[in-house]
């Protein structure tokens, strides 16, 4: 299978239409790590420590209309992180919202912050919040000679909008940046590539005020990696801090890889906000863990069945799909098999599907005829059936008919889709939802640089292009595309490296292995792939990861998004809080604490398991149920 071009791309990566256009800006040293006060309550006469690890998203009224995409990106990142948060009521002024910030450790101001929209009292309230230990993250502060309150808040003398810069590099430490610790995370290409957008994505260069105390943390760079000036700063204030960020950390018109690489750009906004919350909570925070259970990360093994040797026996041995399943079953791994259903071209065999599913299986739909032109197909009528579908493929036909064939063979309709050639059709999300498929995995990581499930109706990179559709996306990070050229050992080593780096971020990794010979590979191509799969799965045993099918992890993620968490820390009692379960629910909802937990008291949580800093709710709580808990640190 070859990579297909994805429509509506710039430089190979999805670019959201700019919904938030700031009006422009007004006419480098290393920051030392900031130490937080000791919270050792066991020390003699230790002070009582209280923390409220919750975030507030607040902004002036214009942000909610002009910068809805930026608000969506911030709230989506907080939801991915599992951080408890509140959002100011839409289309309201933020004056009342800022009156009482005692319930929060973090305040995030998305979009851009005009000096004219910041009163002296608003600035003073945010500064008082920081002085008391809280953290404020402000995106794109702007000011003029007579309207400088936004700049004063951030400790800046000026900010200048640039559209000709290529990216941002983090080059100084700070508490909120602790998890931004790899080269790929520290250097963020934004406008690089062979086809940059006509009007470059804006990056603000921030000029610290000599008396404002803002220290540069990241620099914007231009051609030849030349530094253009600071783009992220931190103003230490009392026990807290105010961060200024000159880019939305969500819009990128660049692609440094397609698959088989570590591409964390979509994680950086989450990591920064998560780090800022932890800084504001002074070492005592609680979040919803990203994975179902105590493992740090999830690997999703997937197989696209789109060639005869995947379905049929031959000189290569049993059908490739069954060979892959046998390797995985021996290691306790459940994979997702995405099925192409045309017998003449793809080699579809119902008997192979029945054998795959004899003891349970996870299937996704992968089209009927696997057209190379999938991204350009006509929509069709969406009345296509198995009997009526003809020689001319359509988007509706590929989705509807493959879904129907799989349902007829197994008794259960698939709820996951992967496009042929990992391509993406502009109307794909509409047709998927209309046909009962809420989950999709049709991007490469270079086109959608996200390592956790993405809400297509909230993340601007998808919503601005394809409309707000309630589909969850998870791109392919690893694949067998160049396995024949690199060999099994080198490929597996690369895969393992990506998994390790994603696991450090509590992010997921999706692997695609075609259980067939593949283009450009010799007669032993299937064998080479199975050797690589076997070696890779053996290496996972030594990593802190779990494996799950796509549908199962999507179901978990949808349930996790509906969980409401409220928690606080008191050094005399530990963590106290409540969990309210949404609809739907799923097993494995996990709380992650800053401290190792000795005891959990929760009368209604059912079976729980404590593993270090993580507490797992083993079963699926009842939808709508409320659970009060106390977690006692060791």
Coordinates of C-alpha atoms in Angstrom, one line a residue:
X1 CA 0.0 0.0 0.0
X2 CA 1.3 3.5 -0.9
X3 CA 0.7 6.7 0.9
X4 CA -2.1 8.7 -0.7
X5 CA -2.1 12.5 -0.7
X6 CA -4.4 14.0 1.9
X7 CA -6.6 16.7 0.6
X8 CA -6.6 20.3 1.9
X9 CA -3.1 20.2 3.2
X10 CA -0.3 22.6 3.4
X11 CA 3.2 21.2 3.5
X12 CA 1.7 17.8 4.1
X13 CA 0.0 18.8 7.4
X14 CA -3.6 19.8 8.1
X15 CA -3.9 23.5 8.7
X16 CA -6.9 25.0 10.4
X17 CA -8.4 28.1 8.8
X18 CA -7.5 31.1 11.0
X19 CA -10.7 31.9 13.0
X20 CA -8.8 34.2 15.4
X21 CA -6.9 37.0 13.7
X22 CA -5.2 39.2 16.2
X23 CA -4.9 42.9 15.2
X24 CA -1.1 42.9 15.3
X25 CA 1.5 43.8 17.9
X26 CA 2.8 47.1 19.3
X27 CA 5.4 49.2 17.8
X28 CA 17.7 36.3 25.2
X29 CA 18.8 34.9 28.4
X30 CA 18.4 31.5 30.1
X31 CA 15.9 31.2 32.9
X32 CA 16.9 29.2 36.0
X33 CA 14.5 26.4 37.2
X34 CA 12.2 27.8 39.9
X35 CA 12.0 25.8 43.1
X36 CA 8.6 25.5 44.8
X37 CA 8.4 25.6 48.6
X38 CA 8.7 22.4 50.5
X39 CA 5.3 20.7 51.2
X40 CA 6.7 18.0 53.6
X41 CA 3.9 18.0 56.1
X42 CA 5.7 15.3 58.1
X43 CA 8.4 17.7 59.2
X44 CA 8.2 19.3 62.7
X45 CA 5.9 22.3 62.7
X46 CA 5.4 21.9 59.0
X47 CA 2.8 24.4 57.7
X48 CA -0.6 23.1 56.4
X49 CA -0.5 22.7 52.7
X50 CA -3.7 23.2 50.7
X51 CA -4.0 22.9 46.9
X52 CA -6.8 23.1 44.4
X53 CA -5.6 21.5 41.2
X54 CA -8.2 22.9 38.9
X55 CA -8.0 25.2 35.8
X56 CA -10.1 28.1 34.7
X57 CA -10.4 29.2 31.0
X58 CA -11.3 32.9 31.0
X59 CA -10.9 35.8 28.6
X60 CA -12.5 39.1 27.5
X61 CA -15.8 38.9 25.7
X62 CA -14.4 39.2 22.2
X63 CA -12.4 36.0 22.5
X64 CA -15.6 33.9 22.6
X65 CA -16.7 35.1 19.2
X66 CA -13.4 35.9 17.4
X67 CA -11.3 33.0 18.8
X68 CA -13.7 30.1 19.3
X69 CA -11.2 27.8 17.7
X70 CA -8.5 28.8 20.1
X71 CA -10.8 28.2 23.1
X72 CA -11.6 24.8 21.6
X73 CA -8.0 23.9 21.3
X74 CA -7.3 24.8 24.9
X75 CA -10.3 23.0 26.3
X76 CA -9.5 20.0 24.1
X77 CA -5.9 19.9 25.4
X78 CA -7.1 20.1 29.0
X79 CA -9.6 17.3 28.4
X80 CA -6.9 15.2 26.8
X81 CA -4.7 15.8 29.9
X82 CA -7.6 14.9 32.3
X83 CA -7.2 18.2 34.1
X84 CA -10.4 19.3 35.9
X85 CA -11.4 22.7 34.5
X86 CA -14.1 25.3 34.2
X87 CA -14.9 27.6 31.3
X88 CA -16.2 31.1 31.7
X89 CA -19.7 31.5 30.3
X90 CA -19.7 32.3 26.6
X91 CA -20.2 35.9 25.5
X92 CA -19.7 37.3 29.0
X93 CA -17.2 39.7 30.4
X94 CA -14.5 38.1 32.5
X95 CA -14.7 40.7 35.3
X96 CA -17.0 38.6 37.5
X97 CA -15.1 35.4 36.7
X98 CA -11.9 36.9 38.1
X99 CA -13.4 38.0 41.4
X100 CA -12.8 34.7 43.1
X101 CA -10.0 32.5 41.9
X102 CA -9.5 30.6 45.1
X103 CA -10.7 27.3 43.6
X104 CA -8.0 27.2 40.9
X105 CA -4.3 26.6 40.5
X106 CA -4.3 27.7 36.8
X107 CA -5.9 30.4 34.7
X108 CA -5.6 30.1 30.9
X109 CA -6.4 33.1 28.7
X110 CA -6.8 31.8 25.1
X111 CA -6.8 33.6 21.8
X112 CA -5.1 37.0 22.1
X113 CA -5.2 39.5 24.9
X114 CA -5.6 43.1 24.0
X115 CA -4.3 45.8 26.3
X116 CA -7.6 47.7 25.8
X117 CA -9.5 44.6 27.2
X118 CA -7.5 44.4 30.4
X119 CA -8.5 46.8 33.2
X120 CA -6.1 47.7 36.0
X121 CA -8.4 45.7 38.4
X122 CA -8.3 42.6 36.1
X123 CA -4.5 42.7 35.9
X124 CA -4.2 43.2 39.6
X125 CA -6.5 40.2 40.3
X126 CA -4.5 37.9 38.1
X127 CA -1.2 39.2 39.6
X128 CA -2.6 38.6 43.1
X129 CA -3.6 35.1 42.1
X130 CA 0.0 34.5 40.9
X131 CA 1.5 36.0 44.0
X132 CA -0.5 33.6 46.1
X133 CA 0.9 30.7 44.2
X134 CA -1.3 30.3 41.1
X135 CA -0.1 30.2 37.5
X136 CA -1.5 32.2 34.6
X137 CA -0.9 31.3 30.9
X138 CA -1.7 34.2 28.5
X139 CA -1.6 33.7 24.7
X140 CA -0.5 36.5 22.5
X141 CA -0.6 39.6 24.8
X142 CA -0.8 42.8 22.8
X143 CA -0.5 46.4 23.8
X144 CA 0.0 50.0 22.6
X145 CA 1.6 53.0 24.1
X146 CA -1.5 54.0 26.0
X147 CA -3.0 50.5 26.5
X148 CA -0.3 48.4 28.2
X149 CA -2.1 46.4 30.8
X150 CA -1.8 43.1 28.9
X151 CA 1.9 43.6 28.4
X152 CA 2.3 44.7 32.1
X153 CA 0.6 41.5 33.2
X154 CA 3.1 39.4 31.3
X155 CA 6.1 41.6 32.2
X156 CA 6.7 42.7 28.6
X157 CA 7.7 45.9 27.0
X158 CA 6.2 45.0 23.6
X159 CA 5.0 42.2 21.4
X160 CA 5.3 42.0 17.6
X161 CA 3.3 39.8 15.2
X162 CA 5.3 38.0 12.6
X163 CA 4.1 35.8 9.7
X164 CA 7.5 35.1 8.2
X165 CA 9.0 33.1 11.0
X166 CA 9.5 29.3 10.6
X167 CA 9.0 28.0 14.1
X168 CA 9.7 28.0 17.9
X169 CA 12.4 26.5 19.9
X170 CA 12.2 26.0 23.7
X171 CA 15.7 26.6 25.1
X172 CA 15.3 27.4 28.8
X173 CA 13.9 25.4 31.7
X174 CA 10.8 26.3 33.7
X175 CA 8.4 24.3 35.9
X176 CA 5.6 24.3 33.4
X177 CA 7.9 23.0 30.7
X178 CA 9.3 20.0 32.6
X179 CA 7.7 17.5 30.2
X180 CA 8.9 19.3 27.1
X181 CA 12.1 17.4 27.2
X182 CA 12.9 15.9 23.8
X183 CA 14.4 17.5 20.7
X184 CA 11.1 16.9 18.8
X185 CA 9.1 18.7 21.6
X186 CA 11.6 21.6 22.0
X187 CA 11.7 22.4 18.3
X188 CA 8.3 23.1 16.7
X189 CA 8.3 23.7 12.9
X190 CA 5.3 26.0 12.2
X191 CA 5.7 27.6 8.8
X192 CA 8.4 25.3 7.3
X193 CA 7.9 23.1 4.3
X194 CA 7.9 23.0 0.5
X195 CA 4.4 24.6 0.4
X196 CA 4.0 27.1 3.2
X197 CA 0.6 28.9 3.4
X198 CA 0.3 32.1 1.4
X199 CA -0.2 34.0 4.6
X200 CA 2.1 32.5 7.3
X201 CA 0.8 31.4 10.7
X202 CA 1.3 34.2 13.1
X203 CA 4.0 34.0 15.8
X204 CA 4.5 36.8 18.3
X205 CA 8.0 37.9 19.3
X206 CA 7.8 39.1 22.9
X207 CA 10.1 41.8 24.3
X208 CA 10.6 41.4 28.1
X209 CA 10.5 44.6 30.1
X210 CA 13.7 45.3 31.9
X211 CA 11.9 45.8 35.1
X212 CA 9.0 43.3 34.5
X213 CA 10.9 40.2 35.4
X214 CA 9.9 38.1 32.4
X215 CA 12.5 35.5 31.4
X216 CA 12.6 34.1 27.9
X217 CA 11.9 30.4 27.7
X218 CA 11.5 29.9 23.9
X219 CA 12.7 31.8 20.8
X220 CA 11.1 32.1 17.4
X221 CA 13.4 31.4 14.5
X222 CA 13.6 32.2 10.9
X223 CA 15.5 31.0 7.9
X224 CA 18.7 29.2 8.8
X225 CA 17.4 28.8 12.3
X226 CA 18.3 32.4 13.1
X227 CA 16.8 33.6 16.4
X228 CA 14.2 36.3 16.0
X229 CA 13.4 36.9 19.6
X230 CA 11.6 35.4 22.5
X231 CA 8.2 33.7 21.9
X232 CA 7.5 32.2 25.3
X233 CA 8.3 34.0 28.6
X234 CA 7.8 33.5 32.3
X235 CA 7.3 36.3 34.8
X236 CA 7.9 35.0 38.3
X237 CA 5.6 36.6 40.8
X238 CA 5.4 35.8 44.5
X239 CA 4.9 32.0 44.8
X240 CA 3.5 31.7 41.3
X241 CA 4.1 32.9 37.7
X242 CA 2.6 34.3 34.6
X243 CA 3.5 32.7 31.3
X244 CA 3.1 34.5 27.9
X245 CA 2.9 32.3 24.7
X246 CA 3.3 33.9 21.3
X247 CA 1.8 31.1 19.3
X248 CA -1.4 29.1 19.8
X249 CA 0.6 25.8 19.9
X250 CA -2.1 24.1 17.8
X251 CA -1.8 25.4 14.2
X252 CA 1.1 24.1 12.1
X253 CA 1.7 24.5 8.4
X254 CA 4.6 22.1 8.4
X255 CA 5.3 18.4 8.4
X256 CA 8.6 16.8 9.4
X257 CA 7.5 13.2 8.8
X258 CA 4.6 11.1 7.7
X259 CA 4.8 7.9 9.8
X260 CA 7.5 6.0 11.7
X261 CA 8.7 9.0 13.7
X262 CA 8.1 10.7 17.0
X263 CA 5.9 13.7 16.2
X264 CA 4.7 15.3 19.5
X265 CA 3.7 18.8 18.2
X266 CA 0.0 18.1 19.0
X267 CA 1.0 17.1 22.5
X268 CA 3.0 20.2 23.4
X269 CA 0.0 22.4 24.3
X270 CA -1.3 19.7 26.6
X271 CA 2.1 19.2 28.2
X272 CA 2.5 22.9 28.8
X273 CA -1.0 23.4 30.3
X274 CA -0.6 20.2 32.4
X275 CA 2.8 21.4 33.6
X276 CA 1.4 24.8 34.5
X277 CA -1.4 23.3 36.5
X278 CA 1.1 21.1 38.4
X279 CA 3.2 24.2 39.1
X280 CA 0.2 26.1 40.4
X281 CA -0.8 23.1 42.6
X282 CA 2.7 23.1 44.1
X283 CA 3.3 19.4 43.8
X284 CA -0.2 18.1 44.8
X285 CA -2.4 17.5 41.8
X286 CA -4.8 14.8 40.6
X287 CA -5.9 14.2 37.0
X288 CA -7.7 11.5 35.0
X289 CA -5.0 9.2 33.6
X290 CA -5.0 8.9 29.8
X291 CA -4.9 5.1 29.7
X292 CA -7.5 2.6 31.0
X293 CA -5.6 1.0 33.9
X294 CA -2.2 1.7 35.4
X295 CA 0.1 1.4 32.4
X296 CA 1.5 4.7 31.3
X297 CA 0.6 4.3 27.6
X298 CA -1.3 2.3 25.1
X299 CA -0.2 0.7 21.9
X300 CA -2.9 0.0 19.3
X301 CA -1.9 -2.7 16.9
X302 CA -3.9 -2.6 13.6
X303 CA -3.9 -4.6 10.4
X304 CA -5.4 -3.5 7.1
X305 CA -6.6 -6.5 5.1
X306 CA -6.5 -5.4 1.5
X307 CA -4.6 -8.1 -0.5
X308 CA -5.4 -11.8 -1.3
X309 CA -2.6 -13.2 0.9
X310 CA -4.2 -11.6 3.9
X311 CA -7.3 -13.6 3.4
X312 CA -6.1 -16.8 1.6
X313 CA -3.6 -19.6 2.2
X314 CA -0.8 -20.2 -0.2
X315 CA 2.9 -20.7 -0.5
X316 CA 3.2 -18.1 2.3
X317 CA 1.3 -20.4 4.6
X318 CA -2.1 -19.7 6.3
X319 CA -3.8 -16.4 5.5
X320 CA -1.7 -13.5 6.7
X321 CA -4.5 -12.2 9.0
X322 CA -4.6 -15.5 10.8
X323 CA -0.8 -15.6 11.1
X324 CA -0.8 -12.1 12.7
X325 CA -3.6 -13.1 15.1
X326 CA -1.7 -16.2 16.2
X327 CA 1.4 -14.2 17.0
X328 CA -0.7 -11.7 19.0
X329 CA -2.9 -14.2 20.7
X330 CA 0.3 -16.0 22.1
X331 CA 1.3 -12.7 23.7
X332 CA -2.1 -11.6 25.0
X333 CA -2.5 -8.8 22.4
X334 CA -5.8 -8.0 20.8
X335 CA -5.5 -6.1 17.5
X336 CA -7.9 -4.4 15.2
X337 CA -8.4 -5.9 11.7
X338 CA -9.7 -3.4 9.1
X339 CA -11.4 -5.4 6.4
X340 CA -11.6 -4.7 2.6
X341 CA -14.6 -6.6 1.3
X342 CA -14.2 -7.0 -2.4
X343 CA -13.4 -10.6 -3.3
X344 CA -12.1 -10.1 -6.8
X345 CA -9.5 -7.3 -6.0
X346 CA -8.8 -7.5 -2.3
X347 CA -9.3 -11.3 -2.0
X348 CA -12.0 -11.1 0.7
X349 CA -12.9 -14.5 2.2
X350 CA -15.8 -14.7 4.7
X351 CA -14.3 -17.9 6.1
X352 CA -11.2 -16.1 7.1
X353 CA -13.2 -13.4 8.9
X354 CA -15.2 -16.1 10.7
X355 CA -12.0 -17.8 11.8
X356 CA -10.6 -14.5 13.0
X357 CA -13.7 -14.0 15.1
X358 CA -14.2 -17.5 16.4
X359 CA -13.0 -16.4 19.9
X360 CA -13.9 -12.7 19.6
X361 CA -12.4 -10.1 17.3
X362 CA -12.1 -6.4 16.8
X363 CA -13.0 -5.4 13.2
X364 CA -13.0 -2.1 11.4
X365 CA -14.3 -1.3 7.9
X366 CA -11.7 -0.5 5.2
X367 CA -13.7 -0.1 2.1
X368 CA -14.8 -2.3 -0.8
X369 CA -12.4 -2.0 -3.7
X370 CA -9.6 -0.1 -2.0
X371 CA -9.4 2.7 -4.7
X372 CA -6.2 4.7 -5.0
X373 CA -8.4 7.7 -5.7
X374 CA -10.3 7.4 -2.4
X375 CA -9.8 11.1 -1.4
X376 CA -11.3 12.3 -4.7
X377 CA -14.3 9.9 -5.0
X378 CA -17.8 11.3 -5.7
X379 CA -20.0 11.3 -2.6
X380 CA -22.6 9.0 -4.1
X381 CA -26.2 8.7 -3.0
X382 CA -25.7 7.0 0.4
X383 CA -28.4 4.5 -0.7
X384 CA -25.8 2.0 -2.0
X385 CA -26.3 -1.6 -1.0
X386 CA -24.3 -4.8 -1.4
X387 CA -26.6 -5.7 -4.3
X388 CA -26.7 -2.3 -6.1
X389 CA -23.1 -1.2 -5.7
X390 CA -21.5 -1.1 -9.1
X391 CA -18.1 -0.8 -10.7
X392 CA -17.8 3.0 -10.1
X393 CA -16.8 3.5 -6.5
X394 CA -18.2 6.3 -4.3
X395 CA -17.5 7.5 -0.8
X396 CA -20.9 6.4 0.5
X397 CA -20.6 3.0 -1.3
X398 CA -17.2 2.2 0.1
X399 CA -18.3 3.0 3.7
X400 CA -21.8 1.6 3.6
X401 CA -21.2 -1.6 1.7
X402 CA -18.0 -2.7 3.5
X403 CA -19.9 -2.1 6.8
X404 CA -22.8 -4.2 5.7
X405 CA -20.7 -7.1 4.5
X406 CA -18.8 -7.2 7.8
X407 CA -22.1 -7.1 9.8
X408 CA -23.5 -9.9 7.7
X409 CA -20.5 -12.1 8.3
X410 CA -20.1 -11.4 12.1
X411 CA -23.5 -10.3 13.3
X412 CA -22.1 -6.9 14.4
X413 CA -21.5 -3.8 12.5
X414 CA -18.1 -2.2 12.8
X415 CA -17.8 1.2 14.5
X416 CA -14.2 2.0 13.3
X417 CA -13.1 3.1 9.9
X418 CA -9.8 3.4 8.2
X419 CA -9.6 4.8 4.7
X420 CA -7.8 3.0 1.9
X421 CA -4.2 4.1 1.6
X422 CA -4.7 6.1 4.8
X423 CA -6.2 8.9 2.7
X424 CA -8.9 11.3 3.9
X425 CA -12.0 12.4 2.0
X426 CA -13.4 16.0 2.6
X427 CA -16.9 14.5 3.3
X428 CA -15.7 11.5 5.2
X429 CA -16.9 12.5 8.6
X430 CA -20.4 13.3 7.5
X431 CA -20.8 9.9 5.8
X432 CA -19.2 8.0 8.7
X433 CA -21.6 9.5 11.2
X434 CA -24.6 9.0 8.9
X435 CA -23.8 5.3 8.8
X436 CA -23.2 4.7 12.5
X437 CA -19.4 4.9 12.5
X438 CA -18.2 7.3 15.3
X439 CA -14.5 6.4 15.2
X440 CA -11.8 6.9 12.6
X441 CA -8.1 6.3 12.1
X442 CA -7.3 7.6 8.6
X443 CA -4.5 10.1 9.1
X444 CA -0.8 9.7 9.3
X445 CA 0.9 11.3 12.3
X446 CA 2.5 13.9 10.0
X447 CA -0.9 15.1 8.8
X448 CA -2.6 15.1 12.2
X449 CA 0.2 15.4 14.8
X450 CA -1.8 14.0 17.8
X451 CA -0.9 11.1 19.9
X452 CA -4.1 10.9 21.9
X453 CA -7.7 10.7 20.5
X454 CA -8.8 13.9 19.0
X455 CA -12.4 15.3 19.2
X456 CA -13.1 16.3 15.6
X457 CA -15.9 18.7 16.7
X458 CA -13.6 20.7 19.0
X459 CA -10.0 20.6 17.7
X460 CA -9.7 23.4 15.2
X461 CA -7.4 21.5 12.9
X462 CA -10.3 19.3 12.0
X463 CA -13.4 21.3 12.9
X464 CA -12.5 24.3 10.7
X465 CA -11.9 22.0 7.6
X466 CA -14.5 19.4 8.0
X467 CA -17.2 20.9 10.2
X468 CA -18.0 20.1 13.8
X469 CA -18.6 16.4 13.7
X470 CA -18.7 14.1 16.8
X471 CA -16.1 11.7 15.5
X472 CA -13.0 10.7 17.4
X473 CA -9.7 10.5 15.4
X474 CA -6.5 8.7 16.2
X475 CA -3.8 8.8 13.5
X476 CA -1.3 6.1 12.5
X477 CA 2.1 6.7 14.0
X478 CA 4.0 3.6 12.9
X479 CA 3.6 1.5 9.8
X480 CA 5.3 -1.2 7.7
X481 CA 5.6 1.1 4.6
X482 CA 9.4 1.0 4.4
X483 CA 10.0 -2.3 6.1
X484 CA 11.4 -3.9 3.0
X485 CA 14.1 -1.3 2.6
X486 CA 15.1 -1.0 6.3
X487 CA 14.8 -4.5 7.5
X488 CA 13.0 -5.9 10.5
X489 CA 15.6 -5.1 13.2
X490 CA 16.0 -1.4 12.3
X491 CA 12.3 -0.9 11.8
X492 CA 11.5 -2.5 15.2
X493 CA 14.1 -0.4 16.9
X494 CA 12.5 2.7 15.5
X495 CA 9.1 1.6 16.5
X496 CA 10.3 0.9 20.1
X497 CA 11.9 4.3 20.3
X498 CA 8.6 6.1 19.4
X499 CA 6.6 4.0 21.9
X500 CA 9.1 4.9 24.7
X501 CA 8.8 8.6 24.0
X502 CA 5.0 8.5 23.7
X503 CA 4.8 6.6 27.0
X504 CA 6.8 9.3 28.7
X505 CA 4.0 11.7 27.7
X506 CA 1.2 9.3 28.6
X507 CA 0.4 9.3 24.9
X508 CA -0.7 6.5 22.6
X509 CA 1.0 4.8 19.6
X510 CA -1.0 3.3 16.7
X511 CA 0.8 0.7 14.6
X512 CA -0.3 -0.5 11.1
X513 CA 1.0 -3.8 9.8
X514 CA -0.5 -5.2 6.6
X515 CA -0.6 -9.0 6.9
X516 CA 0.3 -9.4 3.3
X517 CA 3.4 -9.3 1.1
X518 CA 3.2 -5.7 0.2
X519 CA 4.4 -3.6 -2.7
X520 CA 8.1 -3.6 -3.3
X521 CA 8.8 -6.6 -1.1
X522 CA 9.9 -10.0 -2.2
X523 CA 8.1 -13.3 -2.0
X524 CA 9.0 -13.5 1.7
X525 CA 7.5 -10.1 2.4
X526 CA 4.7 -11.5 4.6
X527 CA 7.3 -13.5 6.6
X528 CA 9.5 -10.4 7.1
X529 CA 6.4 -8.5 8.4
X530 CA 5.4 -11.3 10.8
X531 CA 9.0 -11.4 12.1
X532 CA 9.0 -7.6 12.7
X533 CA 5.6 -7.9 14.4
X534 CA 6.7 -10.7 16.7
X535 CA 9.9 -8.9 17.7
X536 CA 8.0 -5.7 18.4
X537 CA 5.4 -7.3 20.6
X538 CA 8.1 -9.1 22.5
X539 CA 9.8 -5.7 23.2
X540 CA 6.6 -4.3 24.5
X541 CA 6.8 -6.7 27.5
X542 CA 9.6 -4.5 28.9
X543 CA 7.8 -1.2 28.4
X544 CA 5.1 0.4 30.6
X545 CA 2.4 0.0 28.0
X546 CA -0.9 -1.9 27.5
X547 CA -2.4 -3.0 24.2
X548 CA -6.1 -2.5 23.2
X549 CA -8.2 -2.6 20.0
X550 CA -9.1 0.7 18.5
X551 CA -12.9 0.4 19.3
X552 CA -12.2 -0.4 22.9
X553 CA -9.9 2.5 23.4
X554 CA -12.2 4.9 21.6
X555 CA -15.1 3.7 23.9
X556 CA -12.9 4.3 26.9
X557 CA -11.9 7.7 25.7
X558 CA -15.5 8.8 25.1
X559 CA -16.4 7.6 28.6
X560 CA -13.4 9.4 30.1
X561 CA -14.4 12.7 28.4
X562 CA -17.7 12.5 30.2
X563 CA -16.2 12.1 33.7
X564 CA -16.3 15.2 35.9
X565 CA -13.5 15.3 38.5
X566 CA -13.4 17.7 41.5
X567 CA -10.5 17.3 43.9
X568 CA -8.4 19.1 46.5
X569 CA -5.3 18.4 48.6
X570 CA -4.9 19.1 52.3
X571 CA -1.7 17.9 54.0
X572 CA -3.7 16.8 57.1
X573 CA -6.2 14.6 55.2
X574 CA -4.7 13.9 51.7
X575 CA -6.7 14.1 48.6
X576 CA -10.5 14.5 48.7
X577 CA -12.8 14.7 45.8
X578 CA -15.7 13.4 43.7
X579 CA -16.1 11.6 40.4
X580 CA -19.3 12.0 38.4
X581 CA -19.6 9.5 35.6
X582 CA -21.2 10.5 32.4
X583 CA -22.9 8.6 29.6
X584 CA -21.5 6.3 28.3
X585 CA -19.2 4.5 30.8
X586 CA -16.3 2.1 30.5
X587 CA -14.0 0.1 32.8
X588 CA -10.5 1.2 33.7
X589 CA -11.2 4.9 34.5
X590 CA -8.0 5.8 36.4
X591 CA -7.0 8.6 38.7
X592 CA -3.4 9.8 38.7
X593 CA -2.0 11.7 41.7
X594 CA 1.2 13.6 42.3
X595 CA 2.0 11.3 45.2
X596 CA 2.1 7.6 45.6
X597 CA -1.2 6.5 47.3
X598 CA -1.3 4.3 50.4
X599 CA -5.1 4.0 50.8
X600 CA -8.2 4.9 48.8
X601 CA -11.5 5.2 50.6
X602 CA -14.5 5.2 48.3
X603 CA -17.6 3.3 49.4
X604 CA -19.3 3.4 46.0
X605 CA -16.3 2.9 43.6
X606 CA -16.5 -0.8 43.5
X607 CA -13.3 -2.8 43.0
X608 CA -10.3 -0.5 42.8
X609 CA -6.6 -1.2 42.4
X610 CA -3.7 1.0 43.7
X611 CA -0.5 1.0 41.7
X612 CA 1.9 3.7 42.8
X613 CA 0.4 7.1 41.9
X614 CA -2.5 5.6 40.0
X615 CA -5.8 4.3 41.3
X616 CA -7.8 2.2 38.8
X617 CA -11.6 1.7 38.9
X618 CA -11.6 -1.8 37.7
X619 CA -15.2 -2.1 36.6
X620 CA -17.4 0.3 34.7
X621 CA -19.2 2.7 37.1
X622 CA -22.9 3.2 36.5
X623 CA -23.7 6.1 34.1
X624 CA -24.6 9.2 36.1
X625 CA -23.2 7.8 39.3
X626 CA -21.4 10.0 41.8
X627 CA -18.4 8.8 43.9
X628 CA -16.8 10.6 46.8
X629 CA -13.2 9.5 47.6
X630 CA -10.3 10.1 49.9
X631 CA -6.8 9.2 48.8
X632 CA -4.2 9.0 51.4
X633 CA -0.6 9.5 50.3
X634 CA 2.2 7.2 51.6

